[in-house]
mmCIF file of C-alpha atoms in Angstrom:
data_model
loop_
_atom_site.group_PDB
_atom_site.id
_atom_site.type_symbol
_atom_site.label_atom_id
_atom_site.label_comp_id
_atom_site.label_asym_id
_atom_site.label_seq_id
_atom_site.Cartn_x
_atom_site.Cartn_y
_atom_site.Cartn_z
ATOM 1 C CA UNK A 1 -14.947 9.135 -39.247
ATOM 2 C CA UNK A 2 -12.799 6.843 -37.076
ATOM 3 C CA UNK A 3 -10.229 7.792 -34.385
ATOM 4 C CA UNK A 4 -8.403 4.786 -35.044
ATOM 5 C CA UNK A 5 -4.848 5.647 -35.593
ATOM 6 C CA UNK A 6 -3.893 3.554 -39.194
ATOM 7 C CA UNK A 7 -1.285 0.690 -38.579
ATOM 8 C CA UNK A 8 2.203 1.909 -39.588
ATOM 9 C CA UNK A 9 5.516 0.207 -40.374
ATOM 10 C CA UNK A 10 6.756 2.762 -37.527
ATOM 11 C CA UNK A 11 4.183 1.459 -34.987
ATOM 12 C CA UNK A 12 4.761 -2.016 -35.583
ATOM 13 C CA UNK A 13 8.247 -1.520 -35.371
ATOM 14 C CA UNK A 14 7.848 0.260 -32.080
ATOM 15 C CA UNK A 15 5.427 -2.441 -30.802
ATOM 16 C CA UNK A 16 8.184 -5.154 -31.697
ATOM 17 C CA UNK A 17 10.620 -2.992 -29.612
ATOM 18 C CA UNK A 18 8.786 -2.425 -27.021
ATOM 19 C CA UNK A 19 8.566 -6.548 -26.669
ATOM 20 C CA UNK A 20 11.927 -6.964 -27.203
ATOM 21 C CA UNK A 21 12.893 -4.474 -24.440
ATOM 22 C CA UNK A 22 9.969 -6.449 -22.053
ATOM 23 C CA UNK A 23 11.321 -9.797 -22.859
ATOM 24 C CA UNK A 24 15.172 -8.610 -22.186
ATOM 25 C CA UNK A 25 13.770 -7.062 -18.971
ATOM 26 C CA UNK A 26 12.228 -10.203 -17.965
ATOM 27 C CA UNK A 27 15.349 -12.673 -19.018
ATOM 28 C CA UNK A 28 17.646 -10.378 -16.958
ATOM 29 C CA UNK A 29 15.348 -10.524 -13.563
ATOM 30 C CA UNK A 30 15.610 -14.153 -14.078
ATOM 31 C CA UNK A 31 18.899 -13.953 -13.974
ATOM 32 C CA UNK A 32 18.942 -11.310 -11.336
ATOM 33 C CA UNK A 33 16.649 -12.990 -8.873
ATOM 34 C CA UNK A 34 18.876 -14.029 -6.407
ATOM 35 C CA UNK A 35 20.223 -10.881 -6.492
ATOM 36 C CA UNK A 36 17.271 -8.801 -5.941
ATOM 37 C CA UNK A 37 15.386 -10.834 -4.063
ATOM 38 C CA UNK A 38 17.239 -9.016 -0.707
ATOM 39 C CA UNK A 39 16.586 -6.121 -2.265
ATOM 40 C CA UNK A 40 12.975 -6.384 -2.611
ATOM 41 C CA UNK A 41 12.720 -7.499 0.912
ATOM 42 C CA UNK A 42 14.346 -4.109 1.983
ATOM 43 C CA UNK A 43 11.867 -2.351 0.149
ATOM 44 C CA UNK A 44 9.156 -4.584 2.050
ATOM 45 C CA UNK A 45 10.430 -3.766 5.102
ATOM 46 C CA UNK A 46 11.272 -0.179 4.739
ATOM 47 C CA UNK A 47 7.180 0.419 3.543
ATOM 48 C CA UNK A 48 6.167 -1.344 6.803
ATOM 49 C CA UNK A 49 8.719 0.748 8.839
ATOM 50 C CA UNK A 50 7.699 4.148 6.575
ATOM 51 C CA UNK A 51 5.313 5.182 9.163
ATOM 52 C CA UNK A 52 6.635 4.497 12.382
ATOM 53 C CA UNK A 53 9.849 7.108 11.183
ATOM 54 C CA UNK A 54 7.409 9.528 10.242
ATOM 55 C CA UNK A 55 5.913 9.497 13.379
ATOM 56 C CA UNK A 56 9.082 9.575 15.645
ATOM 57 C CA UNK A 57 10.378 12.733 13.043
ATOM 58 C CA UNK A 58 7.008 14.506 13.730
ATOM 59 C CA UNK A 59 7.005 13.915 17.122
ATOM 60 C CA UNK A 60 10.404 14.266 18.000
ATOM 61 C CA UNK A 61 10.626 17.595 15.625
ATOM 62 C CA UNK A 62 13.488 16.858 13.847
ATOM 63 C CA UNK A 63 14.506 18.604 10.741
ATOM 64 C CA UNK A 64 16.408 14.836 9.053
ATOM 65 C CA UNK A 65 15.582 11.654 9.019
ATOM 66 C CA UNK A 66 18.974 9.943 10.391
ATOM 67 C CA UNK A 67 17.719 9.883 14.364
ATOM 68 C CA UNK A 68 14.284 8.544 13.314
ATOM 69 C CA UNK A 69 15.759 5.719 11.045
ATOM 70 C CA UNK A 70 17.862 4.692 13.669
ATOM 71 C CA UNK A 71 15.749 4.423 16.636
ATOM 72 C CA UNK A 72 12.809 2.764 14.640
ATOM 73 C CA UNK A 73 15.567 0.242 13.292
ATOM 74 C CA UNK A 74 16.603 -0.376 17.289
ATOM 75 C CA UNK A 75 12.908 -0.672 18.202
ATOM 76 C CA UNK A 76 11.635 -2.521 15.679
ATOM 77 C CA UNK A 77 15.146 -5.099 16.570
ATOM 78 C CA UNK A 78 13.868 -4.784 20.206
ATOM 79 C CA UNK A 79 10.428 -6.058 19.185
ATOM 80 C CA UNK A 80 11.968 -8.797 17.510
ATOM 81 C CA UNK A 81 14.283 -9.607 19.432
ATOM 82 C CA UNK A 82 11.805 -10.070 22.109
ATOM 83 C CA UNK A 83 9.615 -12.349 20.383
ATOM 84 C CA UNK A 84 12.402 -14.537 19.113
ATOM 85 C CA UNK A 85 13.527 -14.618 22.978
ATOM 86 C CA UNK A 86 9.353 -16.157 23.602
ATOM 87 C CA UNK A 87 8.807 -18.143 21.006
ATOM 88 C CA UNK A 88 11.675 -19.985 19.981
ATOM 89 C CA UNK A 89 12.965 -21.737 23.123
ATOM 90 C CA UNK A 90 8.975 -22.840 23.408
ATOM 91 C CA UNK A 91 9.028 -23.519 19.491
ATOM 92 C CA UNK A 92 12.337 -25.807 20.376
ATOM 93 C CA UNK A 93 10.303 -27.216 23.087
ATOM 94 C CA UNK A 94 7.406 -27.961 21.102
ATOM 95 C CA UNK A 95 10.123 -29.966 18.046
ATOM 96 C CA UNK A 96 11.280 -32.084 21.647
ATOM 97 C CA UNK A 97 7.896 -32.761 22.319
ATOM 98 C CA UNK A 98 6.951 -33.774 18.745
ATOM 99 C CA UNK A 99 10.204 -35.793 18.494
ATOM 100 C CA UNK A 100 8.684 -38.210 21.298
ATOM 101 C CA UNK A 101 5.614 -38.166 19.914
ATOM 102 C CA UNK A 102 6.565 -39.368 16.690
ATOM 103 C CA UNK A 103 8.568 -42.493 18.647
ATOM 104 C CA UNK A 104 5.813 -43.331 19.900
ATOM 105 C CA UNK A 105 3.734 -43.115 17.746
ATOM 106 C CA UNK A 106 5.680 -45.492 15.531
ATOM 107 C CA UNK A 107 5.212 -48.403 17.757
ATOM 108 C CA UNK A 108 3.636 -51.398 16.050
ATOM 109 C CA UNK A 109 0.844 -52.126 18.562
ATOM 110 C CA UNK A 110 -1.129 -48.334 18.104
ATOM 111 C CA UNK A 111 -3.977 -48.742 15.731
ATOM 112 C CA UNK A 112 -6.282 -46.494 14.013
ATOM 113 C CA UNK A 113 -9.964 -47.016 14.831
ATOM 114 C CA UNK A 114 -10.719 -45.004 11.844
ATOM 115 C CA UNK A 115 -8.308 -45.037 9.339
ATOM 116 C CA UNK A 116 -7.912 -48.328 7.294
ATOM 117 C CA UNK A 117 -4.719 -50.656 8.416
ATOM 118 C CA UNK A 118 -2.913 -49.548 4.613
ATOM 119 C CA UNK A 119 -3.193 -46.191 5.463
ATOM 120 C CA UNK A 120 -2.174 -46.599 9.089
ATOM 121 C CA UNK A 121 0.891 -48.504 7.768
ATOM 122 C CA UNK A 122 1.816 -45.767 5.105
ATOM 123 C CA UNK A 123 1.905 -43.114 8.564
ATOM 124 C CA UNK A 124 4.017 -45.385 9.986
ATOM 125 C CA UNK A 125 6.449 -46.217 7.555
ATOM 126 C CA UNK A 126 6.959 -42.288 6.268
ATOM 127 C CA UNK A 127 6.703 -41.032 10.039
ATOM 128 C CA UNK A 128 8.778 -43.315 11.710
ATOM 129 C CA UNK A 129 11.290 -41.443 13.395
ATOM 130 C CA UNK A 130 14.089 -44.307 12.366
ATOM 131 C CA UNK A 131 13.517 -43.426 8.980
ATOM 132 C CA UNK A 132 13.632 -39.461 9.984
ATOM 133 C CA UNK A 133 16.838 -40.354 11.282
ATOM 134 C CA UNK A 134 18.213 -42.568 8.645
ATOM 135 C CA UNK A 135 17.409 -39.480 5.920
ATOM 136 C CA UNK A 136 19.087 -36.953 8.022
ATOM 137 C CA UNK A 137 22.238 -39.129 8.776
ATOM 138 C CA UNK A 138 25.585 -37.877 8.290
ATOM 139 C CA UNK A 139 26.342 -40.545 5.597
ATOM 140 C CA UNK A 140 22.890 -39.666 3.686
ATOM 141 C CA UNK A 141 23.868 -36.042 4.161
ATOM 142 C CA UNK A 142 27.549 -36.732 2.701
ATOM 143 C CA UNK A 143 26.725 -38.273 -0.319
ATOM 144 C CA UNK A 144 24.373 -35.901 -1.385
ATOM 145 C CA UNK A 145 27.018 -33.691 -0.864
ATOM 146 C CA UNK A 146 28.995 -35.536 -2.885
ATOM 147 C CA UNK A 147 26.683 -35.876 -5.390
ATOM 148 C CA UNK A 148 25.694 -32.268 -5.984
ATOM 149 C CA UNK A 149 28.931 -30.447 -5.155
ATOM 150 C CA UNK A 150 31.797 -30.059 -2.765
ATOM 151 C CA UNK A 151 32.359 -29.104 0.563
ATOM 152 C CA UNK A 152 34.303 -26.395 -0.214
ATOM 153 C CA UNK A 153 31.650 -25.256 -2.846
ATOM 154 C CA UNK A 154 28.830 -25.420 -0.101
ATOM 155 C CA UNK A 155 30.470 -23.336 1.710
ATOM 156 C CA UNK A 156 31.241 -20.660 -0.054
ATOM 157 C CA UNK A 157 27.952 -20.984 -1.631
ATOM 158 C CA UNK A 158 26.433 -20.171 2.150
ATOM 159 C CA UNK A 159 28.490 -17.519 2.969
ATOM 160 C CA UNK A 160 27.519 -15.615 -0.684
ATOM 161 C CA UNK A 161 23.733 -15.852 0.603
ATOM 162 C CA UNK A 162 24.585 -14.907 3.589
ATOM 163 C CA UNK A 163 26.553 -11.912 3.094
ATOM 164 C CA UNK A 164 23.327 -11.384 0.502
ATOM 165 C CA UNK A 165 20.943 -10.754 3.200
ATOM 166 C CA UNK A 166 23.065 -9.065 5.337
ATOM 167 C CA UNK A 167 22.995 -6.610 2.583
ATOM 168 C CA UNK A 168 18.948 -6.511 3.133
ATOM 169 C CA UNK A 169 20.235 -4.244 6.591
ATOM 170 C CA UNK A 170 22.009 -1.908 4.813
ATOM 171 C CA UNK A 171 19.208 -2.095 1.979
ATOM 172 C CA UNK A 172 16.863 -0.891 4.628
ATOM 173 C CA UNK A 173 19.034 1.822 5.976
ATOM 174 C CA UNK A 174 19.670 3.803 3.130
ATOM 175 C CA UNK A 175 15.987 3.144 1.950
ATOM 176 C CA UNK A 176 14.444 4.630 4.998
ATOM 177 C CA UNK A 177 16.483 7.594 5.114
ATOM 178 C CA UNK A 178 16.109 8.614 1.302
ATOM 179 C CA UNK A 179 12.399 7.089 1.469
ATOM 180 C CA UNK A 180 10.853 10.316 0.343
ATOM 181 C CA UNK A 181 13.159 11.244 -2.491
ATOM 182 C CA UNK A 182 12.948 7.601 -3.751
ATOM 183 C CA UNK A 183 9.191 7.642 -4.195
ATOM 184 C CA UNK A 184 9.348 11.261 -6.254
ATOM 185 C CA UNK A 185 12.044 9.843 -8.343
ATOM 186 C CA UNK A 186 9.559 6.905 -9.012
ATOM 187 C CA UNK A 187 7.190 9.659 -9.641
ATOM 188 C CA UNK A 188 9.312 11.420 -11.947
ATOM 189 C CA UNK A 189 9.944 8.229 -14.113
ATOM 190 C CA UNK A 190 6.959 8.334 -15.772
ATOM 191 C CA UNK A 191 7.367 10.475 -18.862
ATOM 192 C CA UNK A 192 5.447 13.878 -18.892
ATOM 193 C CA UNK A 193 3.099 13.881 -21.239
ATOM 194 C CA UNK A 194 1.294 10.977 -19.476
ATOM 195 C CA UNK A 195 1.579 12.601 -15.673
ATOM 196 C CA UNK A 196 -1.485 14.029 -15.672
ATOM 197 C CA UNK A 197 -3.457 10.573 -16.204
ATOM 198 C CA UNK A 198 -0.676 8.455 -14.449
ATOM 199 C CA UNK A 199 0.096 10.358 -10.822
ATOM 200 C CA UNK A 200 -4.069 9.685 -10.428
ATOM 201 C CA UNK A 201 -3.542 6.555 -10.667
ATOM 202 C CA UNK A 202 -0.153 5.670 -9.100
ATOM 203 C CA UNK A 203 -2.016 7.836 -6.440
ATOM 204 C CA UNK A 204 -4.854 5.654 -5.575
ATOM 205 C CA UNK A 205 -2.953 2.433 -5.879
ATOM 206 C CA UNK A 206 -0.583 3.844 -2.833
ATOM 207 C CA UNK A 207 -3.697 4.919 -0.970
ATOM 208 C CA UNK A 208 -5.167 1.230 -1.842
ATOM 209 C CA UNK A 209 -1.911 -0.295 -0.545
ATOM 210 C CA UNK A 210 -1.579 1.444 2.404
ATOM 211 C CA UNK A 211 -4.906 0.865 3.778
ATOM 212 C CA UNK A 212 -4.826 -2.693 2.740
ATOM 213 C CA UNK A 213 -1.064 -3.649 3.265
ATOM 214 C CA UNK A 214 -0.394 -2.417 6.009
ATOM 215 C CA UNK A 215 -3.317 -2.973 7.901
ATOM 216 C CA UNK A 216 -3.380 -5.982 6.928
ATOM 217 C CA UNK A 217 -0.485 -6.872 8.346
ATOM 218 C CA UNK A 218 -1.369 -5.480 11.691
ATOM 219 C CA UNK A 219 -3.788 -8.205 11.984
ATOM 220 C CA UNK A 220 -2.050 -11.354 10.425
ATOM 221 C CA UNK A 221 0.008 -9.857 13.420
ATOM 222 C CA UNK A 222 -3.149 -10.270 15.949
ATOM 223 C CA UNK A 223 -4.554 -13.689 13.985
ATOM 224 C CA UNK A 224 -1.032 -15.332 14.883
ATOM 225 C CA UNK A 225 -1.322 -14.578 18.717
ATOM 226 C CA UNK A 226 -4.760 -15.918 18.637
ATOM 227 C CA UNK A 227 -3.435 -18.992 17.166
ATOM 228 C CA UNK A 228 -0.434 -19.734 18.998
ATOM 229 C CA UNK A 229 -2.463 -18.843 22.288
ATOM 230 C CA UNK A 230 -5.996 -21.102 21.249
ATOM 231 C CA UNK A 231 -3.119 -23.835 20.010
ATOM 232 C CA UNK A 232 -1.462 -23.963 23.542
ATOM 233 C CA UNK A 233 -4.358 -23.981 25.092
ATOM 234 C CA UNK A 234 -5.400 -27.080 23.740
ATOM 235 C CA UNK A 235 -2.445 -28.741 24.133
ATOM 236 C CA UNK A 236 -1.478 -29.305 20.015
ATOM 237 C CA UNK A 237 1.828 -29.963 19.176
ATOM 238 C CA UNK A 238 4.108 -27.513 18.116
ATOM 239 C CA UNK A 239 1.402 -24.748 18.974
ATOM 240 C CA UNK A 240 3.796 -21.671 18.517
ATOM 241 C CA UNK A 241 5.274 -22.602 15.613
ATOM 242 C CA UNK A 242 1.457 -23.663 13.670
ATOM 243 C CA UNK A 243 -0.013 -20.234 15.236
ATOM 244 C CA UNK A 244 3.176 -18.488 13.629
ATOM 245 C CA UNK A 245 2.621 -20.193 10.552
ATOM 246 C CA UNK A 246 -0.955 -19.351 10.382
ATOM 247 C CA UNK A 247 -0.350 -15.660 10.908
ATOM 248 C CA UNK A 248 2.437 -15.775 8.157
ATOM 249 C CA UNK A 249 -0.490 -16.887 5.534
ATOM 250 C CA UNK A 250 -2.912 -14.744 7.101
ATOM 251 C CA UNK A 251 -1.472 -12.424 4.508
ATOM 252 C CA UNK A 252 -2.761 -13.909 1.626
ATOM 253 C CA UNK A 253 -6.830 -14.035 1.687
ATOM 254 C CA UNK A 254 -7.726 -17.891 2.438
ATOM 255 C CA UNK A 255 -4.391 -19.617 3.339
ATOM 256 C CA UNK A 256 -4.264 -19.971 6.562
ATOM 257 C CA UNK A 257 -6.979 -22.989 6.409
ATOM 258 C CA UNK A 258 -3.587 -24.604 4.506
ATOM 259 C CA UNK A 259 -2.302 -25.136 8.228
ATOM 260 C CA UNK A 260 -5.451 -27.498 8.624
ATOM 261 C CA UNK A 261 -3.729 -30.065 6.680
ATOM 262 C CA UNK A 262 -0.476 -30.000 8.814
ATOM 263 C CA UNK A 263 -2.947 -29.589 11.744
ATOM 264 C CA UNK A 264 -4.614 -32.786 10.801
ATOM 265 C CA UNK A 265 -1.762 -34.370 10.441
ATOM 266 C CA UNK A 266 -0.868 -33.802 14.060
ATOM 267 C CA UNK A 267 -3.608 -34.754 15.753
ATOM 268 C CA UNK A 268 -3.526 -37.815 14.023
ATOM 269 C CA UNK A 269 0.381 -38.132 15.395
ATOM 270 C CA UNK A 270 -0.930 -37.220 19.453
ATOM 271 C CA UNK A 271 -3.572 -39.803 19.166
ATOM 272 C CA UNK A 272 -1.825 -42.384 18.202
ATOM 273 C CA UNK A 273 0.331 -42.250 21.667
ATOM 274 C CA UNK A 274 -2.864 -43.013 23.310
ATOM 275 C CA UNK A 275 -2.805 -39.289 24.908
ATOM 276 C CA UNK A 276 -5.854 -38.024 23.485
ATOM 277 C CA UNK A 277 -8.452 -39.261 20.907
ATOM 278 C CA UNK A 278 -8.482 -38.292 17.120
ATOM 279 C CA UNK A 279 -11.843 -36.535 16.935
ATOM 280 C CA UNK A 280 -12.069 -34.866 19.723
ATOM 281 C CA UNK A 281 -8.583 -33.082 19.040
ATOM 282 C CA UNK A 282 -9.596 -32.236 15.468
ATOM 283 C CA UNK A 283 -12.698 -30.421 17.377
ATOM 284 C CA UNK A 284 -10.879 -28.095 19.747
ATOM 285 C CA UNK A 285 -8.644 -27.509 16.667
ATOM 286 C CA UNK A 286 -11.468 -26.691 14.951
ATOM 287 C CA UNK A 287 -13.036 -24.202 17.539
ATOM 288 C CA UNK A 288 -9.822 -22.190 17.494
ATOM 289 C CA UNK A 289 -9.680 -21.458 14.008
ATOM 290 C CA UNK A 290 -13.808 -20.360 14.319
ATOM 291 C CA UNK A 291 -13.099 -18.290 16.889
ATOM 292 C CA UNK A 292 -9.844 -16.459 16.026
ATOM 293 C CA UNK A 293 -11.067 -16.093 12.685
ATOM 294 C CA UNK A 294 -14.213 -14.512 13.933
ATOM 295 C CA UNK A 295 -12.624 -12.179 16.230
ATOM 296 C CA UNK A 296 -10.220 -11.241 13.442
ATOM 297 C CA UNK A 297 -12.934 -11.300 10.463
ATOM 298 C CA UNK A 298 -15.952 -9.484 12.883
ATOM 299 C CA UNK A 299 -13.982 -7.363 15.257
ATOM 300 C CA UNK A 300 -10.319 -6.600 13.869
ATOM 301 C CA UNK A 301 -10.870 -6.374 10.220
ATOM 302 C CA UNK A 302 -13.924 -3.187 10.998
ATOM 303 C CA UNK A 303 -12.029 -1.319 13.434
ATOM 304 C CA UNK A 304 -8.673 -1.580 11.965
ATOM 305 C CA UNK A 305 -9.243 -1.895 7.962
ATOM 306 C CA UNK A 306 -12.393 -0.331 7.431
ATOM 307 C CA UNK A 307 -14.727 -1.422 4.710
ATOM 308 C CA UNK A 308 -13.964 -4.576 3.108
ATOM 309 C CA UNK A 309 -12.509 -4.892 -0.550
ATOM 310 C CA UNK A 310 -16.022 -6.106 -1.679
ATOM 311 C CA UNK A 311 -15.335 -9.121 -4.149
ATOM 312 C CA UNK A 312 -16.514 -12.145 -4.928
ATOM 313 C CA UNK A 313 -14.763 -15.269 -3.600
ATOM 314 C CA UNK A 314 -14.121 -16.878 -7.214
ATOM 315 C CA UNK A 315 -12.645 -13.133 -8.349
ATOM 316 C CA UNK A 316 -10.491 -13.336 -4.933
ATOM 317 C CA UNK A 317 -8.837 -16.931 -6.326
ATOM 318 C CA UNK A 318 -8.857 -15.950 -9.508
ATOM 319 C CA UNK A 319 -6.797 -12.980 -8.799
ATOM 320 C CA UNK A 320 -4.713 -14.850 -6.376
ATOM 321 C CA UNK A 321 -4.126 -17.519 -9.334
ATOM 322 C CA UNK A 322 -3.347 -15.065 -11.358
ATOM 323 C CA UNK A 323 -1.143 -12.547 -9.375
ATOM 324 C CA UNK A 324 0.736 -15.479 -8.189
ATOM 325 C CA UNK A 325 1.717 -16.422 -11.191
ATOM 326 C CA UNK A 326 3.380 -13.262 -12.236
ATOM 327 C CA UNK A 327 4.516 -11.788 -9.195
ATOM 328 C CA UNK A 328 5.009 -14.997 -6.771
ATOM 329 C CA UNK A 329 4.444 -14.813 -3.600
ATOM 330 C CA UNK A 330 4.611 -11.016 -3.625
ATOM 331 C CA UNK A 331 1.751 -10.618 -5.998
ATOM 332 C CA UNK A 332 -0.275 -13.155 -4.166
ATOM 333 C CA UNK A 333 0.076 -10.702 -0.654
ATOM 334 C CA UNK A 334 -0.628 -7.553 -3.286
ATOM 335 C CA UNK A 335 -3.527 -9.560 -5.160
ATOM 336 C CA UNK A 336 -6.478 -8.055 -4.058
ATOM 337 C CA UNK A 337 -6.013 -4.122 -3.549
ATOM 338 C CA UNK A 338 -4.565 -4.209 -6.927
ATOM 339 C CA UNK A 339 -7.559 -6.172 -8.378
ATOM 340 C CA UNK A 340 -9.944 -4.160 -6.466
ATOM 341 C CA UNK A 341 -8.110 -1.082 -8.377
ATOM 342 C CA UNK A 342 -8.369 -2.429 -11.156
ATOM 343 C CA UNK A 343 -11.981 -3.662 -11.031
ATOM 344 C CA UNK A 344 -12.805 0.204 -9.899
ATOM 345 C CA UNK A 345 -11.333 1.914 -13.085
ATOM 346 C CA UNK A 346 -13.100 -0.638 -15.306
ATOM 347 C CA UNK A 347 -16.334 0.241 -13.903
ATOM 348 C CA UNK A 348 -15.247 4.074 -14.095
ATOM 349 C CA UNK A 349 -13.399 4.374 -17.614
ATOM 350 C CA UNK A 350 -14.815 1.243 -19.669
ATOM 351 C CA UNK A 351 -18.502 0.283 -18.047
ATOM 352 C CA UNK A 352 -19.503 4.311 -17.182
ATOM 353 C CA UNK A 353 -21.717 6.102 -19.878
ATOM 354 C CA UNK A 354 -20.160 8.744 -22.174
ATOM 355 C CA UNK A 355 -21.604 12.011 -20.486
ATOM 356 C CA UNK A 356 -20.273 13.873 -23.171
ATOM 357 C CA UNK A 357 -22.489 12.563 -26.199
ATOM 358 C CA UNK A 358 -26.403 14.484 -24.947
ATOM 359 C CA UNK A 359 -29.208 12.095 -24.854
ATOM 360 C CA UNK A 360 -31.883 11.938 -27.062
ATOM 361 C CA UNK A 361 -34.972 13.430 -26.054
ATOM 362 C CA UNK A 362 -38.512 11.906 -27.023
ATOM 363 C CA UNK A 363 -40.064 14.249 -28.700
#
């Protein structure tokens, strides 16, 4: 006999409910986005801080989580602090820089020896910095004020998303010191009949985030100091701010060789001031990106990570693609752990024999 359950006017009225409720849910984060969108950064944030306050309240001994939060909050804003005290006069250094480069690089008498004049003359007319200048004017910048909305409107309209993320502080507070009660009441969400298959689960895909995620992150952390160190080193403009960039993406499988367009863009800029030649420049550029990414791929990924995810290329875009799509840029960071997951309990529940039914026996 089957085990198929017959189709009811119940369950299709519960299936059209259960849409309805899905659809509202969606239409109302839509609405919501702004909203939340400091919010889910807080929870980002508080999962990446998670373990340093358990480490400081194990160490440390303490009974609460208050002194923990606190002092992980003032280190991590030390940390932070610090690099924003490196990097950004040298990143404002670096826009300087570029801002010459781009005069002179505008200058009618600098050809291309291998780009084609009508492409040399579409660099120059959408890189000129009198035309930079012209679109940022104050008159350009009034009347699209005008256009769009008020002064008054603007403002307010900045101060609102402001006062937003400064709520992303607070977010983080309160999340890091009722971390632990917030992930059983997650828990406790699902409804009970279902725990017993669904904590398994929800189980592994913490374990799968944690040793992705997190490490991870660790060495977009390492691939960015690479960068910004290999760029400097070379002399590319704007080093810091491309090696920042590149670790940012190193977060997503595949898009830090993105920055290779904005890269070749660049050297394109420096040559044409006569400073250095095209090809050459693209080379050293290049090298850095073999090397970092085989000290990060070869030695960082092993010791830190562990064992790679173990896909296939197309099924890493494909996920990306696809992730992307519903989650963003979130989903796109959480792509492949989740994918991997996924791909595991396929092979486990769908693909894996039925040990139950005994095989036949030849007789």
């Amino acid at each position: 006999m089957s085990d198929k359950r017959p189709i009811t006017f119940d369950r299709v009225i519960r299936v059209l409910v259960g849409l309805a409720i899905t659809a509202v849910c969606v239409w109302l984060i839509d609405i919501l986005k702004d909203v939340l969108l400091p919010f889910c950064v807080a929870c980002l944030l508080s999962y990446l801080l998670e373990p340093v306050v358990e480490f400081q309240q194990q160490h440390l001994r303490l009974r609460h989580r208050v002194i923990p939060v606190f002092l992980t909050l003032i280190e991590a804003g030390i940390v932070f602090g610090g690099l924003a005290y490196f990097f950004i006069p040298s990143a404002i250094d670096e826009i300087t820089q570029l801002d010459t480069i781009v005069k002179s690089s505008s200058s009618k008498d600098l050809t291309s020896a291998f780009l084609p004049p009508e492409v040399h003359e579409y660099f120059q007319r959408y890189l000129s910095f009198e035309n930079l200048t012209q679109y940022l004017s104050g008159s350009r910048l009034e009347a699209v004020l005008n256009k769009s909305t008020t002064a008054l409107t603007a403002t307010i309209d900045f101060l609102m998303h402001t006062i937003e993320w400064l709520m992303t502080f607070i977010y983080v507070i309160f999340i890091l010191l009722d971390y632990k009660r917030l992930m059983r009441g997650f828990r406790l969400i699902v409804p009970p009949k279902y725990r017993a298959k669904a904590y398994p689960v929800l189980d592994d895909i913490k374990d799968n985030m944690d040793r992705y995620f997190r490490s991870q992150a660790v060495i977009a952390a390492c691939a960015a100091v690479f960068y910004c160190i290999g760029f400097s080193i070379i002399g590319l403009p704007l080093a810091i701010v491309m090696g920042i960039m590149v670790g940012i993406l190193y977060m997503i499988p595949y898009f830090q060789y993105v920055t290779l367009i904005p890269v070749i863009i660049l050297c394109y800029i420096y040559s044409m001031t006569g400073a250095c030649e095209f090809w050459p420049e693209l080379g050293k550029c290049v090298a850095v990106y073999v090397v970092s990414q085989c000290i990060c791929d070869y030695l960082l990924t092993p010791k830190i990570m562990g064992k790679t995810l173990g896909l296939n290329p197309a099924i890493i875009l494909l996920s990306l693609s696809i992730w992307g799509t519903l989650l963003g840029i979130i989903g796109m960071i959480i792509a492949l752990p989740l994918t991997a997951l996924l791909i595991a309990y396929y092979k486990q529940y769908v693909l894996a024999p039925d040990t139950s039914v005994p095989k036949e026996t030849n007789q």
